[in-house]
PDB file of C-alpha atoms in Angstrom:
ATOM      1  CA  MET A  19       0.000   0.000   0.000  1.00 91.00           C
ATOM      2  CA  THR A  20       1.219   3.488  -0.843  1.00 98.00           C
ATOM      3  CA  LYS A  21       2.393   5.417   2.211  1.00 98.00           C
ATOM      4  CA  LEU A  22       1.049   8.835   3.178  1.00 98.00           C
ATOM      5  CA  SER A  23       3.616  11.396   4.300  1.00 98.00           C
ATOM      6  CA  VAL A  24       1.995  14.544   5.669  1.00 98.00           C
ATOM      7  CA  ASN A  25       3.773  17.799   4.848  1.00 98.00           C
ATOM      8  CA  ILE A  26       3.378  20.073   7.875  1.00 98.00           C
ATOM      9  CA  ASN A  27       4.788  23.273   6.365  1.00 97.00           C
ATOM     10  CA  LYS A  28       1.386  24.982   6.478  1.00 97.00           C
ATOM     11  CA  ILE A  29       1.122  24.334  10.220  1.00 98.00           C
ATOM     12  CA  ALA A  30       4.387  26.206  10.670  1.00 98.00           C
ATOM     13  CA  THR A  31       3.132  29.023   8.413  1.00 97.00           C
ATOM     14  CA  LEU A  32       0.113  29.509  10.674  1.00 96.00           C
ATOM     15  CA  ARG A  33       2.253  29.388  13.798  1.00 97.00           C
ATOM     16  CA  ASN A  34       4.727  31.919  12.436  1.00 96.00           C
ATOM     17  CA  ALA A  35       1.937  34.400  11.662  1.00 95.00           C
ATOM     18  CA  ARG A  36       1.720  35.202  15.379  1.00 93.00           C
ATOM     19  CA  GLY A  37       5.303  34.534  16.388  1.00 89.00           C
ATOM     20  CA  GLU A  38       4.265  32.177  19.163  1.00 92.00           C
ATOM     21  CA  ASN A  39       3.874  28.400  19.386  1.00 95.00           C
ATOM     22  CA  LEU A  40       0.253  27.983  18.330  1.00 96.00           C
ATOM     23  CA  PRO A  41      -0.334  25.641  16.634  1.00 97.00           C
ATOM     24  CA  ASP A  42       2.448  23.473  18.025  1.00 98.00           C
ATOM     25  CA  VAL A  43       4.293  21.971  15.045  1.00 98.00           C
ATOM     26  CA  LEU A  44       5.788  19.139  17.095  1.00 98.00           C
ATOM     27  CA  LYS A  45       2.435  18.105  18.544  1.00 98.00           C
ATOM     28  CA  VAL A  46       0.796  18.197  15.120  1.00 98.00           C
ATOM     29  CA  ALA A  47       3.529  15.911  13.784  1.00 98.00           C
ATOM     30  CA  GLU A  48       2.923  13.482  16.629  1.00 98.00           C
ATOM     31  CA  ASP A  49      -0.844  13.667  16.122  1.00 98.00           C
ATOM     32  CA  CYS A  50      -0.565  13.038  12.372  1.00 98.00           C
ATOM     33  CA  GLN A  51       1.340   9.846  13.083  1.00 98.00           C
ATOM     34  CA  ARG A  52      -1.094   8.820  15.805  1.00 98.00           C
ATOM     35  CA  PHE A  53      -3.970   9.333  13.369  1.00 98.00           C
ATOM     36  CA  GLY A  54      -2.392   7.038  10.792  1.00 98.00           C
ATOM     37  CA  ALA A  55       0.124   9.018   8.731  1.00 98.00           C
ATOM     38  CA  ASP A  56       3.036   6.875   7.588  1.00 98.00           C
ATOM     39  CA  GLY A  57       5.512   9.726   7.684  1.00 98.00           C
ATOM     40  CA  ILE A  58       6.137  13.440   8.108  1.00 98.00           C
ATOM     41  CA  THR A  59       7.549  15.719   5.416  1.00 98.00           C
ATOM     42  CA  VAL A  60       9.063  19.169   5.886  1.00 98.00           C
ATOM     43  CA  HIS A  61      10.504  21.562   3.337  1.00 96.00           C
ATOM     44  CA  PRO A  62      12.621  24.174   5.134  1.00 96.00           C
ATOM     45  CA  ARG A  63      13.535  27.213   3.054  1.00 92.00           C
ATOM     46  CA  PRO A  64      16.369  29.693   3.639  1.00 89.00           C
ATOM     47  CA  ASP A  65      14.055  32.487   4.836  1.00 90.00           C
ATOM     48  CA  GLU A  66      12.394  30.127   7.374  1.00 92.00           C
ATOM     49  CA  ARG A  67       8.955  31.483   6.479  1.00 91.00           C
ATOM     50  CA  HIS A  68       7.396  28.225   7.631  1.00 94.00           C
ATOM     51  CA  ILE A  69       9.514  25.275   8.843  1.00 97.00           C
ATOM     52  CA  THR A  70      12.665  26.494  10.584  1.00 97.00           C
ATOM     53  CA  LYS A  71      15.989  24.775  11.090  1.00 97.00           C
ATOM     54  CA  LYS A  72      15.111  24.474  14.778  1.00 97.00           C
ATOM     55  CA  ASP A  73      11.891  22.690  13.814  1.00 98.00           C
ATOM     56  CA  VAL A  74      13.848  20.197  11.741  1.00 98.00           C
ATOM     57  CA  PHE A  75      16.141  19.336  14.630  1.00 98.00           C
ATOM     58  CA  ASP A  76      13.307  19.282  17.187  1.00 98.00           C
ATOM     59  CA  LEU A  77      11.222  16.969  14.997  1.00 98.00           C
ATOM     60  CA  GLN A  78      14.021  14.426  14.840  1.00 96.00           C
ATOM     61  CA  SER A  79      12.987  12.842  18.150  1.00 96.00           C
ATOM     62  CA  LYS A  80       9.240  13.085  17.449  1.00 97.00           C
ATOM     63  CA  ILE A  81       9.118  11.018  14.264  1.00 98.00           C
ATOM     64  CA  SER A  82       8.307   7.383  14.949  1.00 97.00           C
ATOM     65  CA  THR A  83       7.347   6.613  11.340  1.00 98.00           C
ATOM     66  CA  GLU A  84       9.424   8.107   8.498  1.00 98.00           C
ATOM     67  CA  PHE A  85      11.001  11.534   8.260  1.00 98.00           C
ATOM     68  CA  ASN A  86      11.347  13.099   4.811  1.00 98.00           C
ATOM     69  CA  ILE A  87      13.184  16.403   4.402  1.00 98.00           C
ATOM     70  CA  GLU A  88      12.734  18.238   1.101  1.00 97.00           C
ATOM     71  CA  GLY A  89      14.806  21.088  -0.214  1.00 96.00           C
ATOM     72  CA  TYR A  90      17.420  22.513  -2.505  1.00 95.00           C
ATOM     73  CA  PRO A  91      20.798  20.844  -1.855  1.00 95.00           C
ATOM     74  CA  SER A  92      22.768  23.897  -0.802  1.00 94.00           C
ATOM     75  CA  PRO A  93      25.806  23.280   1.439  1.00 95.00           C
ATOM     76  CA  GLU A  94      23.768  24.447   4.455  1.00 95.00           C
ATOM     77  CA  PHE A  95      20.900  22.116   3.605  1.00 96.00           C
ATOM     78  CA  ILE A  96      23.209  19.154   3.099  1.00 97.00           C
ATOM     79  CA  ALA A  97      24.957  19.821   6.433  1.00 97.00           C
ATOM     80  CA  MET A  98      21.590  19.952   8.240  1.00 98.00           C
ATOM     81  CA  VAL A  99      20.351  16.740   6.645  1.00 98.00           C
ATOM     82  CA  LYS A 100      23.534  14.890   7.546  1.00 98.00           C
ATOM     83  CA  ARG A 101      23.131  15.957  11.169  1.00 98.00           C
ATOM     84  CA  VAL A 102      19.445  15.024  11.396  1.00 98.00           C
ATOM     85  CA  LYS A 103      19.749  11.800   9.350  1.00 98.00           C
ATOM     86  CA  PRO A 104      16.137  11.486   8.166  1.00 98.00           C
ATOM     87  CA  ASN A 105      14.908   8.344   6.478  1.00 98.00           C
ATOM     88  CA  GLN A 106      14.702  10.181   3.169  1.00 98.00           C
ATOM     89  CA  VAL A 107      15.902  13.390   1.592  1.00 98.00           C
ATOM     90  CA  THR A 108      14.075  14.722  -1.463  1.00 98.00           C
ATOM     91  CA  PHE A 109      16.031  17.119  -3.641  1.00 98.00           C
ATOM     92  CA  VAL A 110      13.922  19.918  -5.127  1.00 96.00           C
ATOM     93  CA  PRO A 111      15.299  22.561  -7.560  1.00 94.00           C
ATOM     94  CA  ASP A 112      13.653  25.509  -5.806  1.00 81.00           C
ATOM     95  CA  PRO A 113      15.247  28.968  -5.907  1.00 66.00           C
ATOM     96  CA  PRO A 114      15.330  30.612  -2.452  1.00 64.00           C
ATOM     97  CA  ASN A 115      12.341  32.891  -3.127  1.00 62.00           C
ATOM     98  CA  ALA A 116      10.024  30.233  -4.580  1.00 56.00           C
ATOM     99  CA  ILE A 117       6.520  30.206  -3.099  1.00 54.00           C
ATOM    100  CA  THR A 118       6.168  26.506  -3.825  1.00 60.00           C
ATOM    101  CA  SER A 119       7.773  23.866  -6.007  1.00 61.00           C
ATOM    102  CA  SER A 120       6.887  24.480  -9.643  1.00 66.00           C
ATOM    103  CA  GLU A 121       9.162  22.213 -11.682  1.00 82.00           C
ATOM    104  CA  GLY A 122      11.367  19.174 -11.452  1.00 94.00           C
ATOM    105  CA  TRP A 123      15.096  18.746 -11.870  1.00 96.00           C
ATOM    106  CA  ASP A 124      16.788  18.749 -15.234  1.00 96.00           C
ATOM    107  CA  THR A 125      18.729  15.624 -14.353  1.00 97.00           C
ATOM    108  CA  ILE A 126      20.612  15.718 -17.646  1.00 97.00           C
ATOM    109  CA  THR A 127      22.082  19.200 -17.193  1.00 96.00           C
ATOM    110  CA  HIS A 128      22.718  18.639 -13.468  1.00 96.00           C
ATOM    111  CA  GLU A 129      23.719  14.979 -13.654  1.00 97.00           C
ATOM    112  CA  LEU A 130      27.189  15.368 -12.155  1.00 98.00           C
ATOM    113  CA  PHE A 131      26.012  17.723  -9.410  1.00 97.00           C
ATOM    114  CA  LEU A 132      23.187  15.409  -8.394  1.00 98.00           C
ATOM    115  CA  THR A 133      25.391  12.332  -8.598  1.00 98.00           C
ATOM    116  CA  ASP A 134      27.783  13.820  -6.055  1.00 98.00           C
ATOM    117  CA  ILE A 135      25.106  14.754  -3.530  1.00 97.00           C
ATOM    118  CA  VAL A 136      23.181  11.500  -3.959  1.00 98.00           C
ATOM    119  CA  THR A 137      26.393   9.566  -3.323  1.00 98.00           C
ATOM    120  CA  GLU A 138      27.101  11.696  -0.242  1.00 98.00           C
ATOM    121  CA  MET A 139      23.631  11.103   1.202  1.00 98.00           C
ATOM    122  CA  GLN A 140      23.688   7.381   0.527  1.00 98.00           C
ATOM    123  CA  ALA A 141      27.076   7.155   2.248  1.00 98.00           C
ATOM    124  CA  ALA A 142      25.315   8.626   5.292  1.00 98.00           C
ATOM    125  CA  ASP A 143      22.632   5.906   5.007  1.00 98.00           C
ATOM    126  CA  ILE A 144      19.908   8.337   3.898  1.00 98.00           C
ATOM    127  CA  ARG A 145      17.520   7.310   1.118  1.00 98.00           C
ATOM    128  CA  THR A 146      17.445   9.769  -1.763  1.00 98.00           C
ATOM    129  CA  SER A 147      14.639  10.967  -4.000  1.00 98.00           C
ATOM    130  CA  ILE A 148      14.782  13.470  -6.869  1.00 98.00           C
ATOM    131  CA  PHE A 149      11.755  15.653  -7.615  1.00 98.00           C
ATOM    132  CA  MET A 150      11.135  15.544 -11.347  1.00 97.00           C
ATOM    133  CA  GLU A 151       8.706  15.713 -14.225  1.00 96.00           C
ATOM    134  CA  PRO A 152       7.535  12.677 -16.230  1.00 97.00           C
ATOM    135  CA  ASN A 153      10.237  12.942 -18.876  1.00 97.00           C
ATOM    136  CA  ALA A 154      11.760   9.702 -20.160  1.00 98.00           C
ATOM    137  CA  GLU A 155      15.275  10.972 -20.863  1.00 98.00           C
ATOM    138  CA  LYS A 156      15.475  12.743 -17.507  1.00 98.00           C
ATOM    139  CA  ILE A 157      14.311   9.607 -15.719  1.00 98.00           C
ATOM    140  CA  LYS A 158      17.038   7.638 -17.477  1.00 98.00           C
ATOM    141  CA  ALA A 159      19.511  10.251 -16.238  1.00 98.00           C
ATOM    142  CA  ALA A 160      18.125   9.854 -12.709  1.00 98.00           C
ATOM    143  CA  SER A 161      18.897   6.147 -12.978  1.00 98.00           C
ATOM    144  CA  ARG A 162      22.476   6.923 -14.017  1.00 98.00           C
ATOM    145  CA  ILE A 163      22.760   9.297 -11.051  1.00 98.00           C
ATOM    146  CA  GLY A 164      22.004   6.383  -8.761  1.00 98.00           C
ATOM    147  CA  THR A 165      19.170   7.860  -6.725  1.00 98.00           C
ATOM    148  CA  ASP A 166      17.009   5.423  -4.806  1.00 98.00           C
ATOM    149  CA  ARG A 167      13.744   7.027  -5.881  1.00 98.00           C
ATOM    150  CA  ILE A 168      12.210   9.790  -7.919  1.00 98.00           C
ATOM    151  CA  GLU A 169       9.248  11.903  -6.855  1.00 98.00           C
ATOM    152  CA  LEU A 170       6.958  12.675  -9.764  1.00 98.00           C
ATOM    153  CA  PHE A 171       5.866  16.326  -9.806  1.00 97.00           C
ATOM    154  CA  THR A 172       2.103  15.840 -10.076  1.00 98.00           C
ATOM    155  CA  GLY A 173       1.150  19.507 -10.453  1.00 97.00           C
ATOM    156  CA  PRO A 174       0.366  19.137 -14.189  1.00 97.00           C
ATOM    157  CA  TYR A 175      -1.709  16.014 -13.500  1.00 98.00           C
ATOM    158  CA  ALA A 176      -3.767  17.838 -10.872  1.00 98.00           C
ATOM    159  CA  LYS A 177      -4.250  20.855 -13.119  1.00 97.00           C
ATOM    160  CA  GLN A 178      -5.573  18.783 -16.020  1.00 98.00           C
ATOM    161  CA  TYR A 179      -7.507  16.228 -13.980  1.00 98.00           C
ATOM    162  CA  ALA A 180     -10.931  17.904 -14.161  1.00 97.00           C
ATOM    163  CA  GLN A 181     -10.753  18.378 -17.937  1.00 97.00           C
ATOM    164  CA  ASN A 182      -9.551  14.913 -18.936  1.00 98.00           C
ATOM    165  CA  ARG A 183      -8.183  12.613 -16.292  1.00 98.00           C
ATOM    166  CA  GLU A 184      -7.166   9.926 -18.788  1.00 98.00           C
ATOM    167  CA  SER A 185      -4.883  12.234 -20.740  1.00 98.00           C
ATOM    168  CA  ALA A 186      -3.711  13.863 -17.518  1.00 98.00           C
ATOM    169  CA  ILE A 187      -2.480  10.595 -16.030  1.00 98.00           C
ATOM    170  CA  ALA A 188      -1.051   9.050 -19.214  1.00 98.00           C
ATOM    171  CA  PRO A 189       2.468  10.571 -19.112  1.00 98.00           C
ATOM    172  CA  PHE A 190       2.759   9.757 -15.414  1.00 98.00           C
ATOM    173  CA  VAL A 191       1.883   6.102 -15.948  1.00 98.00           C
ATOM    174  CA  GLU A 192       4.477   5.883 -18.719  1.00 98.00           C
ATOM    175  CA  ALA A 193       7.108   7.618 -16.600  1.00 98.00           C
ATOM    176  CA  ALA A 194       6.401   5.490 -13.531  1.00 98.00           C
ATOM    177  CA  LEU A 195       6.637   2.270 -15.525  1.00 98.00           C
ATOM    178  CA  LEU A 196       9.951   3.381 -17.003  1.00 98.00           C
ATOM    179  CA  ALA A 197      11.313   4.297 -13.572  1.00 98.00           C
ATOM    180  CA  LYS A 198      10.216   0.952 -12.160  1.00 98.00           C
ATOM    181  CA  SER A 199      11.877  -0.895 -15.041  1.00 98.00           C
ATOM    182  CA  LEU A 200      15.117   0.939 -14.240  1.00 98.00           C
ATOM    183  CA  GLY A 201      14.972  -0.107 -10.602  1.00 98.00           C
ATOM    184  CA  LEU A 202      13.883   3.279  -9.248  1.00 98.00           C
ATOM    185  CA  GLY A 203      11.292   3.624  -6.520  1.00 98.00           C
ATOM    186  CA  VAL A 204       8.484   6.041  -7.387  1.00 98.00           C
ATOM    187  CA  ASN A 205       7.052   8.699  -5.059  1.00 98.00           C
ATOM    188  CA  ALA A 206       4.585  11.416  -6.044  1.00 98.00           C
ATOM    189  CA  GLY A 207       3.624  14.829  -4.779  1.00 98.00           C
ATOM    190  CA  HIS A 208       2.244  18.318  -5.431  1.00 96.00           C
ATOM    191  CA  ASP A 209      -1.399  19.396  -5.634  1.00 97.00           C
ATOM    192  CA  LEU A 210      -2.718  15.948  -4.798  1.00 98.00           C
ATOM    193  CA  ASN A 211      -6.065  15.991  -2.998  1.00 98.00           C
ATOM    194  CA  LEU A 212      -9.136  13.933  -2.143  1.00 98.00           C
ATOM    195  CA  GLU A 213     -10.502  14.424  -5.652  1.00 98.00           C
ATOM    196  CA  ASN A 214      -7.539  13.250  -7.738  1.00 98.00           C
ATOM    197  CA  LEU A 215      -5.552  10.959  -5.448  1.00 98.00           C
ATOM    198  CA  THR A 216      -7.588   7.754  -5.812  1.00 98.00           C
ATOM    199  CA  TYR A 217      -7.327   7.764  -9.606  1.00 98.00           C
ATOM    200  CA  LEU A 218      -3.560   8.279  -9.409  1.00 98.00           C
ATOM    201  CA  ILE A 219      -3.182   5.218  -7.203  1.00 98.00           C
ATOM    202  CA  GLU A 220      -5.563   3.146  -9.327  1.00 97.00           C
ATOM    203  CA  LYS A 221      -3.407   3.814 -12.378  1.00 97.00           C
ATOM    204  CA  ILE A 222      -0.014   3.605 -10.627  1.00 98.00           C
ATOM    205  CA  PRO A 223      -0.562   1.257  -7.683  1.00 97.00           C
ATOM    206  CA  PHE A 224       3.161   0.737  -7.086  1.00 97.00           C
ATOM    207  CA  ILE A 225       3.777   4.324  -5.982  1.00 98.00           C
ATOM    208  CA  LYS A 226       5.667   3.967  -2.726  1.00 98.00           C
ATOM    209  CA  GLU A 227       4.783   7.289  -1.099  1.00 98.00           C
ATOM    210  CA  VAL A 228       2.752  10.427  -1.639  1.00 98.00           C
ATOM    211  CA  SER A 229       3.681  13.642   0.140  1.00 98.00           C
ATOM    212  CA  ILE A 230       0.683  15.903   0.710  1.00 98.00           C
ATOM    213  CA  GLY A 231       0.471  19.139   2.649  1.00 97.00           C
ATOM    214  CA  HIS A 232      -1.538  22.108   1.414  1.00 96.00           C
ATOM    215  CA  ALA A 233      -4.728  20.282   0.428  1.00 98.00           C
ATOM    216  CA  LEU A 234      -4.643  17.972   3.432  1.00 98.00           C
ATOM    217  CA  ILE A 235      -4.226  20.784   5.947  1.00 98.00           C
ATOM    218  CA  SER A 236      -6.938  22.783   4.167  1.00 97.00           C
ATOM    219  CA  ASP A 237      -9.327  19.818   4.350  1.00 98.00           C
ATOM    220  CA  ALA A 238      -8.537  19.437   8.037  1.00 98.00           C
ATOM    221  CA  LEU A 239     -10.015  22.890   8.687  1.00 97.00           C
ATOM    222  CA  TYR A 240     -13.415  21.404   7.795  1.00 98.00           C
ATOM    223  CA  LEU A 241     -13.088  17.717   8.628  1.00 98.00           C
ATOM    224  CA  GLY A 242     -10.613  17.746  11.480  1.00 98.00           C
ATOM    225  CA  LEU A 243      -7.113  16.329  11.250  1.00 98.00           C
ATOM    226  CA  GLU A 244      -7.917  12.760  12.261  1.00 98.00           C
ATOM    227  CA  LYS A 245     -10.810  12.325   9.803  1.00 98.00           C
ATOM    228  CA  THR A 246      -8.800  14.000   7.052  1.00 98.00           C
ATOM    229  CA  ILE A 247      -5.826  11.672   7.425  1.00 98.00           C
ATOM    230  CA  LYS A 248      -8.148   8.667   7.395  1.00 98.00           C
ATOM    231  CA  ALA A 249      -9.839   9.989   4.240  1.00 98.00           C
ATOM    232  CA  TYR A 250      -6.489  10.361   2.466  1.00 98.00           C
ATOM    233  CA  LYS A 251      -5.390   6.917   3.622  1.00 98.00           C
ATOM    234  CA  ASN A 252      -8.593   5.477   2.133  1.00 97.00           C
ATOM    235  CA  CYS A 253      -7.632   6.993  -1.222  1.00 97.00           C
ATOM    236  CA  LEU A 254      -4.407   4.993  -1.185  1.00 97.00           C
ATOM    237  CA  ILE A 255      -6.086   1.596  -1.263  1.00 89.00           C
ATOM    238  CA  ALA A 256      -5.569   0.484  -4.854  1.00 65.00           C
ATOM    239  CA  LEU A 257      -8.619  -1.268  -6.310  1.00 60.00           C
TER     240      LEU A 257
END
């Protein structure tokens, strides 16, 4: 069954709006796991507008499932990840001022750079994942890099889902099958929600993990966190 990793960045955004500790990011992480989440994802950015470096270190002892840290592999980011030693690090090609992730890595242009950092992380016994679009040649490059997994950037799928879900999912199925044939694990994330998640898993049942934050936290405002996590988990049962 595909695992659900809950991205708690938006909890930190809300907390930071008042400069206090409400909501408590650490407690929310513990609650998410208690309610059935299979992991916790954070994406710290240099300006610390949501998850801070302190959060990352404080969360280390609170994660009893899996800890996934996303981010751009700057020297500072790499040093932090090596100290925290999460289960997985997901490399995202975000510039420092990006509001959210909007594209995947060009693994062909950055093949040598990514090979070096993937090798460094694996030497520290940290599983690696590269955030990328469903592009065959770039997935082949990811295989040459030696990463353990790729995370398919599902923003385009989510955007096109309402118009034509069959055409929206087609390139992702093709990309996932190629990655699997090359021995790469497949994760997925970005703009996944209760409307489009089930169909994704029906068509690509071997996805190992989905990372979901914005939509899940938004749904929790109406449903409550426990019911929301259960609803997302139900979407991950491939038919």
